[in-house]
Amino acid sequence: MSLSKSIIFSAIQPSGQLTLGNYIGTISHWMHMQDIYHCIYSIADLHAITVNQNKKLFRKNIFDTLALYLAVGVNPKKSIIFLQSEVQEHCQLNWILNCHTHFGELMRMTQFKKKSKVNSSNINIGLFNYPILMAADILLYQSHKVLVGKDQMQHVELVRDIAKRLNFLYGHIVTVPEVYIPNINGAKIMALLNPNNKMSKSDNNINNVIFLLDNHESILKKITRSVTDSDNKIFYDIKNKPGISNLLNIYSSLTGISIAVLENMLMNTTYKHFKLLVAQSISEKLLQLQEQFYYFKNKKNYLRDILDFGACVAKKQAKKTMKKIYNVLGL
Ligand code: AQP
């Protein structure tokens, strides 16, 4: 890596089919980052096993996620793309960071609280430990920026605290990363039937979620049924009109038109017609993406080669950081 560009890190768990939230919040920005930063894009499979996975489906989701990375324009010649479990240093650093993170800090994490409620029969230590593994992912590569959606902001704040603690104790050994949210309107896309909850790939109700591989009929059906309100006026008001505000966020993110301009443009439009416009804009984007996805999905050897190469390059950088850390700890 040359020193002229900053390092940006971003990752997605292959815990299901990727959603419109994942797309708008993160991967739609990845291609453009490649000319500005050294980009490191990981498939966070170790994070995904905090929830029980079906082995066959899990393998499929891992390679589908990779094909989607390529479909959005991530270029393996420009960016490092790798599978988290294939770089063992993530687990190695995870243990060291466990010993530098306080129980109380993890107890404050809202994602843990939410996920514990949803997975009440399997509140495992991995679920609790999740942000520390995330810290390892980020700090191993001396990342300057972490590209995430809003839901991950609290975790990145914790990563910063851990990094500062390490540097305070041992001298400057890791880069303190900054959170990077490229588009604030798309930083938290909400569930369609319950716009007070985040759209998530593991949602039990598929009607809450637009999946990146949904077809037009399904998109239209889900958007048409999405929960709004009864006053039939289109303007942004997250508190009183969460459904309409969510649709405005989606539409604005996909078209690049600001919310203020949209409010003007849609002043005399009915909800019914607005929903059609939103569905149309999603379908147009996803259709292009799906064409590329199916093209890459069938290139099995190519996908495997990308992961092998990515792991090799990532390992080199990861080993450097581990050496530094082992050294200061006296290990
Ligand atoms: N609804 C969303 N809106 C905007 N950004 C989102 N992200 C996730 N959901 C939205 C961002 O996508 C990146 C990858 O997320 P992840 O797969 O690592 O985990 P997550 O945040 O827990 O995403 P999901 O879809 O909700 O997964 P499950 O259901 O498995 O927990 C992150 O940068 C995230 O902010």
Short mmCIF file of N, CA and C in Angstrom, two decimals, residues 28-140:
data_model
loop_
_atom_site.label_atom_id
_atom_site.label_comp_id
_atom_site.label_asym_id
_atom_site.label_seq_id
_atom_site.Cartn_x
_atom_site.Cartn_y
_atom_site.Cartn_z
N SER A 28 -23.41 0.76 -2.13
CA SER A 28 -23.57 1.60 -3.32
C SER A 28 -22.46 2.66 -3.39
N HIS A 29 -21.77 2.90 -2.28
CA HIS A 29 -20.71 3.93 -2.24
C HIS A 29 -19.32 3.34 -2.49
N TRP A 30 -19.24 2.02 -2.46
CA TRP A 30 -17.92 1.40 -2.45
C TRP A 30 -17.13 1.64 -3.73
N MET A 31 -17.81 1.61 -4.88
CA MET A 31 -17.09 1.76 -6.14
C MET A 31 -16.34 3.10 -6.19
N HIS A 32 -17.06 4.18 -5.82
CA HIS A 32 -16.46 5.52 -5.91
C HIS A 32 -15.32 5.71 -4.92
N MET A 33 -15.35 4.96 -3.85
CA MET A 33 -14.29 5.10 -2.83
C MET A 33 -12.94 4.65 -3.38
N GLN A 34 -13.00 3.77 -4.40
CA GLN A 34 -11.77 3.11 -4.86
C GLN A 34 -10.73 4.06 -5.45
N ASP A 35 -11.22 5.20 -5.97
CA ASP A 35 -10.28 6.15 -6.57
C ASP A 35 -9.72 7.12 -5.53
N ILE A 36 -10.34 7.14 -4.37
CA ILE A 36 -9.92 8.10 -3.35
C ILE A 36 -9.11 7.44 -2.24
N TYR A 37 -9.49 6.19 -1.90
CA TYR A 37 -8.89 5.52 -0.74
C TYR A 37 -8.29 4.17 -1.13
N HIS A 38 -7.49 3.64 -0.21
CA HIS A 38 -7.16 2.22 -0.26
C HIS A 38 -8.35 1.53 0.38
N CYS A 39 -9.07 0.75 -0.38
CA CYS A 39 -10.32 0.18 0.15
C CYS A 39 -10.12 -1.27 0.56
N ILE A 40 -10.64 -1.59 1.73
CA ILE A 40 -10.60 -2.96 2.22
C ILE A 40 -12.05 -3.37 2.50
N TYR A 41 -12.54 -4.33 1.71
CA TYR A 41 -13.93 -4.75 1.85
C TYR A 41 -13.97 -6.21 2.28
N SER A 42 -14.54 -6.43 3.44
CA SER A 42 -14.53 -7.78 3.99
C SER A 42 -15.93 -8.39 3.97
N ILE A 43 -15.96 -9.72 3.88
CA ILE A 43 -17.23 -10.45 4.08
C ILE A 43 -17.11 -11.02 5.49
N ALA A 44 -17.92 -10.49 6.40
CA ALA A 44 -17.72 -10.78 7.82
C ALA A 44 -18.45 -12.05 8.23
N ASP A 45 -17.92 -13.20 7.80
CA ASP A 45 -18.61 -14.46 8.09
C ASP A 45 -18.52 -14.85 9.56
N LEU A 46 -17.43 -14.47 10.25
CA LEU A 46 -17.34 -14.81 11.68
C LEU A 46 -18.41 -14.06 12.48
N HIS A 47 -18.69 -12.85 12.06
CA HIS A 47 -19.77 -12.12 12.74
C HIS A 47 -21.12 -12.81 12.54
N ALA A 48 -21.29 -13.38 11.36
CA ALA A 48 -22.60 -13.97 11.04
C ALA A 48 -22.92 -15.19 11.90
N ILE A 49 -21.87 -15.87 12.45
CA ILE A 49 -22.19 -17.08 13.23
C ILE A 49 -22.60 -16.76 14.68
N THR A 50 -22.74 -15.48 15.00
CA THR A 50 -23.33 -15.14 16.31
C THR A 50 -24.81 -15.58 16.33
N VAL A 51 -25.32 -15.85 15.12
CA VAL A 51 -26.66 -16.42 14.98
C VAL A 51 -26.47 -17.76 14.28
N ASN A 52 -27.23 -18.79 14.66
CA ASN A 52 -27.05 -20.10 14.02
C ASN A 52 -27.28 -20.00 12.51
N GLN A 53 -26.37 -20.62 11.75
CA GLN A 53 -26.49 -20.58 10.29
C GLN A 53 -26.64 -22.00 9.75
N ASN A 54 -27.38 -22.13 8.67
CA ASN A 54 -27.46 -23.40 7.96
C ASN A 54 -26.26 -23.45 7.02
N LYS A 55 -25.43 -24.52 7.17
CA LYS A 55 -24.15 -24.56 6.47
C LYS A 55 -24.25 -24.31 4.96
N LYS A 56 -25.19 -25.01 4.32
CA LYS A 56 -25.30 -24.90 2.86
C LYS A 56 -25.71 -23.48 2.43
N LEU A 57 -26.70 -22.97 3.15
CA LEU A 57 -27.21 -21.64 2.83
C LEU A 57 -26.15 -20.58 3.14
N PHE A 58 -25.39 -20.83 4.19
CA PHE A 58 -24.34 -19.89 4.60
C PHE A 58 -23.28 -19.78 3.51
N ARG A 59 -22.85 -20.94 2.96
CA ARG A 59 -21.85 -20.91 1.88
C ARG A 59 -22.40 -20.13 0.69
N LYS A 60 -23.69 -20.38 0.41
CA LYS A 60 -24.31 -19.70 -0.72
C LYS A 60 -24.32 -18.18 -0.47
N ASN A 61 -24.69 -17.80 0.75
CA ASN A 61 -24.77 -16.37 1.08
C ASN A 61 -23.40 -15.69 1.00
N ILE A 62 -22.35 -16.44 1.37
CA ILE A 62 -21.00 -15.86 1.31
C ILE A 62 -20.64 -15.53 -0.14
N PHE A 63 -20.87 -16.50 -1.03
CA PHE A 63 -20.49 -16.25 -2.43
C PHE A 63 -21.46 -15.28 -3.13
N ASP A 64 -22.71 -15.30 -2.72
CA ASP A 64 -23.65 -14.31 -3.27
C ASP A 64 -23.23 -12.89 -2.84
N THR A 65 -22.77 -12.78 -1.60
CA THR A 65 -22.34 -11.47 -1.11
C THR A 65 -21.14 -10.99 -1.93
N LEU A 66 -20.22 -11.91 -2.17
CA LEU A 66 -19.05 -11.54 -2.98
C LEU A 66 -19.48 -11.10 -4.39
N ALA A 67 -20.40 -11.88 -4.99
CA ALA A 67 -20.85 -11.53 -6.35
C ALA A 67 -21.54 -10.16 -6.34
N LEU A 68 -22.20 -9.84 -5.24
CA LEU A 68 -22.84 -8.51 -5.16
C LEU A 68 -21.81 -7.40 -5.01
N TYR A 69 -20.73 -7.68 -4.29
CA TYR A 69 -19.64 -6.70 -4.19
C TYR A 69 -19.14 -6.35 -5.61
N LEU A 70 -18.96 -7.40 -6.39
CA LEU A 70 -18.44 -7.18 -7.75
C LEU A 70 -19.50 -6.48 -8.60
N ALA A 71 -20.76 -6.87 -8.38
CA ALA A 71 -21.86 -6.28 -9.17
C ALA A 71 -21.99 -4.78 -8.95
N VAL A 72 -21.66 -4.30 -7.75
CA VAL A 72 -21.76 -2.84 -7.52
C VAL A 72 -20.51 -2.11 -8.02
N GLY A 73 -19.56 -2.87 -8.54
CA GLY A 73 -18.40 -2.21 -9.15
C GLY A 73 -17.12 -2.26 -8.34
N VAL A 74 -17.09 -3.09 -7.31
CA VAL A 74 -15.82 -3.23 -6.57
C VAL A 74 -14.87 -4.01 -7.47
N ASN A 75 -13.67 -3.47 -7.61
CA ASN A 75 -12.70 -4.05 -8.53
C ASN A 75 -11.58 -4.71 -7.72
N PRO A 76 -11.46 -6.04 -7.83
CA PRO A 76 -10.46 -6.73 -6.99
C PRO A 76 -9.02 -6.34 -7.32
N LYS A 77 -8.83 -5.63 -8.44
CA LYS A 77 -7.48 -5.15 -8.74
C LYS A 77 -7.20 -3.84 -8.00
N LYS A 78 -8.25 -3.16 -7.62
CA LYS A 78 -8.08 -1.88 -6.92
C LYS A 78 -8.25 -2.03 -5.41
N SER A 79 -9.15 -2.95 -5.00
CA SER A 79 -9.52 -3.05 -3.58
C SER A 79 -9.17 -4.43 -3.05
N ILE A 80 -8.98 -4.50 -1.75
CA ILE A 80 -8.78 -5.81 -1.13
C ILE A 80 -10.15 -6.35 -0.74
N ILE A 81 -10.48 -7.53 -1.26
CA ILE A 81 -11.76 -8.16 -0.91
C ILE A 81 -11.41 -9.50 -0.27
N PHE A 82 -11.87 -9.74 0.93
CA PHE A 82 -11.49 -11.01 1.56
C PHE A 82 -12.56 -11.50 2.52
N LEU A 83 -12.44 -12.80 2.83
CA LEU A 83 -13.35 -13.44 3.77
C LEU A 83 -12.69 -13.42 5.14
N GLN A 84 -13.42 -12.85 6.08
CA GLN A 84 -12.86 -12.63 7.43
C GLN A 84 -12.26 -13.90 8.04
N SER A 85 -12.94 -15.03 7.92
CA SER A 85 -12.46 -16.26 8.58
C SER A 85 -11.18 -16.79 7.95
N GLU A 86 -10.80 -16.26 6.78
CA GLU A 86 -9.58 -16.74 6.13
C GLU A 86 -8.34 -15.94 6.54
N VAL A 87 -8.54 -14.97 7.42
CA VAL A 87 -7.39 -14.23 7.95
C VAL A 87 -7.44 -14.40 9.48
N GLN A 88 -6.69 -15.36 9.97
CA GLN A 88 -6.83 -15.77 11.39
C GLN A 88 -6.49 -14.66 12.37
N GLU A 89 -5.73 -13.68 11.90
CA GLU A 89 -5.32 -12.59 12.79
C GLU A 89 -6.52 -11.85 13.39
N HIS A 90 -7.68 -11.93 12.74
CA HIS A 90 -8.87 -11.26 13.30
C HIS A 90 -9.21 -11.84 14.67
N CYS A 91 -9.12 -13.18 14.77
CA CYS A 91 -9.44 -13.83 16.06
C CYS A 91 -8.33 -13.59 17.07
N GLN A 92 -7.12 -13.56 16.54
CA GLN A 92 -5.96 -13.35 17.42
C GLN A 92 -6.04 -11.96 18.08
N LEU A 93 -6.31 -10.96 17.26
CA LEU A 93 -6.40 -9.60 17.81
C LEU A 93 -7.65 -9.47 18.68
N ASN A 94 -8.69 -10.18 18.31
CA ASN A 94 -9.93 -10.14 19.08
C ASN A 94 -9.64 -10.46 20.56
N TRP A 95 -8.84 -11.50 20.81
CA TRP A 95 -8.57 -11.87 22.20
C TRP A 95 -7.83 -10.74 22.93
N ILE A 96 -6.86 -10.18 22.24
CA ILE A 96 -6.09 -9.11 22.89
C ILE A 96 -6.99 -7.91 23.20
N LEU A 97 -7.87 -7.61 22.28
CA LEU A 97 -8.78 -6.48 22.52
C LEU A 97 -9.81 -6.82 23.61
N ASN A 98 -10.18 -8.10 23.72
CA ASN A 98 -11.06 -8.51 24.84
C ASN A 98 -10.45 -8.06 26.16
N CYS A 99 -9.14 -8.18 26.22
CA CYS A 99 -8.44 -7.87 27.48
C CYS A 99 -8.23 -6.37 27.65
N HIS A 100 -8.71 -5.60 26.69
CA HIS A 100 -8.58 -4.14 26.79
C HIS A 100 -9.93 -3.44 26.66
N THR A 101 -10.99 -4.21 26.86
CA THR A 101 -12.34 -3.63 26.75
C THR A 101 -13.09 -3.96 28.04
N HIS A 102 -13.87 -3.01 28.51
CA HIS A 102 -14.56 -3.22 29.79
C HIS A 102 -15.96 -3.77 29.57
N PHE A 103 -16.35 -4.60 30.50
CA PHE A 103 -17.68 -5.22 30.46
C PHE A 103 -18.77 -4.15 30.31
N GLY A 104 -18.63 -3.09 31.10
CA GLY A 104 -19.65 -2.02 31.09
C GLY A 104 -19.78 -1.36 29.72
N GLU A 105 -18.66 -1.27 29.02
CA GLU A 105 -18.70 -0.65 27.68
C GLU A 105 -19.58 -1.48 26.74
N LEU A 106 -19.40 -2.79 26.81
CA LEU A 106 -20.19 -3.66 25.93
C LEU A 106 -21.66 -3.69 26.34
N MET A 107 -21.89 -3.58 27.65
CA MET A 107 -23.27 -3.61 28.16
C MET A 107 -24.10 -2.45 27.59
N ARG A 108 -23.41 -1.40 27.19
CA ARG A 108 -24.15 -0.22 26.69
C ARG A 108 -24.56 -0.35 25.22
N MET A 109 -24.06 -1.36 24.53
CA MET A 109 -24.31 -1.46 23.09
C MET A 109 -25.77 -1.77 22.79
N THR A 110 -26.41 -0.88 22.05
CA THR A 110 -27.85 -1.06 21.82
C THR A 110 -28.14 -2.24 20.89
N GLN A 111 -27.19 -2.52 19.96
CA GLN A 111 -27.45 -3.65 19.05
C GLN A 111 -27.52 -4.96 19.85
N PHE A 112 -26.66 -5.09 20.86
CA PHE A 112 -26.69 -6.31 21.68
C PHE A 112 -28.04 -6.43 22.38
N LYS A 113 -28.51 -5.32 22.91
CA LYS A 113 -29.79 -5.36 23.62
C LYS A 113 -30.92 -5.79 22.67
N LYS A 114 -30.89 -5.20 21.46
CA LYS A 114 -31.94 -5.52 20.49
C LYS A 114 -31.84 -6.97 20.04
N LYS A 115 -30.60 -7.40 19.69
CA LYS A 115 -30.43 -8.76 19.16
C LYS A 115 -30.69 -9.82 20.23
N SER A 116 -30.43 -9.48 21.50
CA SER A 116 -30.71 -10.44 22.57
C SER A 116 -32.21 -10.69 22.67
N LYS A 117 -32.98 -9.64 22.41
CA LYS A 117 -34.44 -9.81 22.48
C LYS A 117 -34.90 -10.73 21.36
N VAL A 118 -34.36 -10.49 20.14
CA VAL A 118 -34.78 -11.27 18.99
C VAL A 118 -34.27 -12.71 19.09
N ASN A 119 -33.05 -12.90 19.63
CA ASN A 119 -32.46 -14.26 19.72
C ASN A 119 -32.48 -14.75 21.17
N SER A 120 -33.60 -14.63 21.83
CA SER A 120 -33.62 -14.90 23.28
C SER A 120 -33.21 -16.33 23.62
N SER A 121 -33.31 -17.26 22.66
CA SER A 121 -32.93 -18.65 22.96
C SER A 121 -31.43 -18.88 22.72
N ASN A 122 -30.74 -17.89 22.19
CA ASN A 122 -29.31 -18.09 21.91
C ASN A 122 -28.54 -16.78 22.13
N ILE A 123 -28.57 -16.31 23.37
CA ILE A 123 -27.80 -15.08 23.67
C ILE A 123 -26.37 -15.53 24.01
N ASN A 124 -25.60 -15.75 22.96
CA ASN A 124 -24.25 -16.30 23.16
C ASN A 124 -23.25 -15.17 23.41
N ILE A 125 -22.07 -15.56 23.88
CA ILE A 125 -21.04 -14.57 24.21
C ILE A 125 -20.56 -13.85 22.94
N GLY A 126 -20.62 -14.55 21.81
CA GLY A 126 -20.22 -13.94 20.53
C GLY A 126 -21.07 -12.72 20.20
N LEU A 127 -22.36 -12.84 20.52
CA LEU A 127 -23.27 -11.74 20.25
C LEU A 127 -22.87 -10.51 21.08
N PHE A 128 -22.45 -10.80 22.31
CA PHE A 128 -22.02 -9.75 23.24
C PHE A 128 -20.67 -9.16 22.79
N ASN A 129 -19.81 -10.05 22.33
CA ASN A 129 -18.43 -9.72 21.97
C ASN A 129 -18.29 -9.07 20.58
N TYR A 130 -19.37 -9.15 19.81
CA TYR A 130 -19.41 -8.69 18.42
C TYR A 130 -18.62 -7.39 18.15
N PRO A 131 -18.85 -6.32 18.96
CA PRO A 131 -18.12 -5.07 18.65
C PRO A 131 -16.61 -5.18 18.81
N ILE A 132 -16.15 -6.13 19.62
CA ILE A 132 -14.69 -6.26 19.81
C ILE A 132 -14.08 -6.95 18.59
N LEU A 133 -14.80 -7.93 18.04
CA LEU A 133 -14.32 -8.53 16.79
C LEU A 133 -14.31 -7.46 15.69
N MET A 134 -15.31 -6.61 15.73
CA MET A 134 -15.37 -5.51 14.74
C MET A 134 -14.17 -4.58 14.94
N ALA A 135 -13.80 -4.35 16.19
CA ALA A 135 -12.62 -3.51 16.46
C ALA A 135 -11.38 -4.16 15.87
N ALA A 136 -11.28 -5.48 16.03
CA ALA A 136 -10.12 -6.20 15.47
C ALA A 136 -10.10 -6.04 13.95
N ASP A 137 -11.26 -6.19 13.31
CA ASP A 137 -11.35 -6.06 11.83
C ASP A 137 -10.75 -4.73 11.38
N ILE A 138 -11.11 -3.69 12.12
CA ILE A 138 -10.77 -2.33 11.70
C ILE A 138 -9.33 -1.98 12.05
N LEU A 139 -8.92 -2.32 13.27
CA LEU A 139 -7.59 -1.91 13.75
C LEU A 139 -6.46 -2.70 13.10
N LEU A 140 -6.75 -3.94 12.71
CA LEU A 140 -5.72 -4.76 12.06
C LEU A 140 -5.13 -4.09 10.83
#
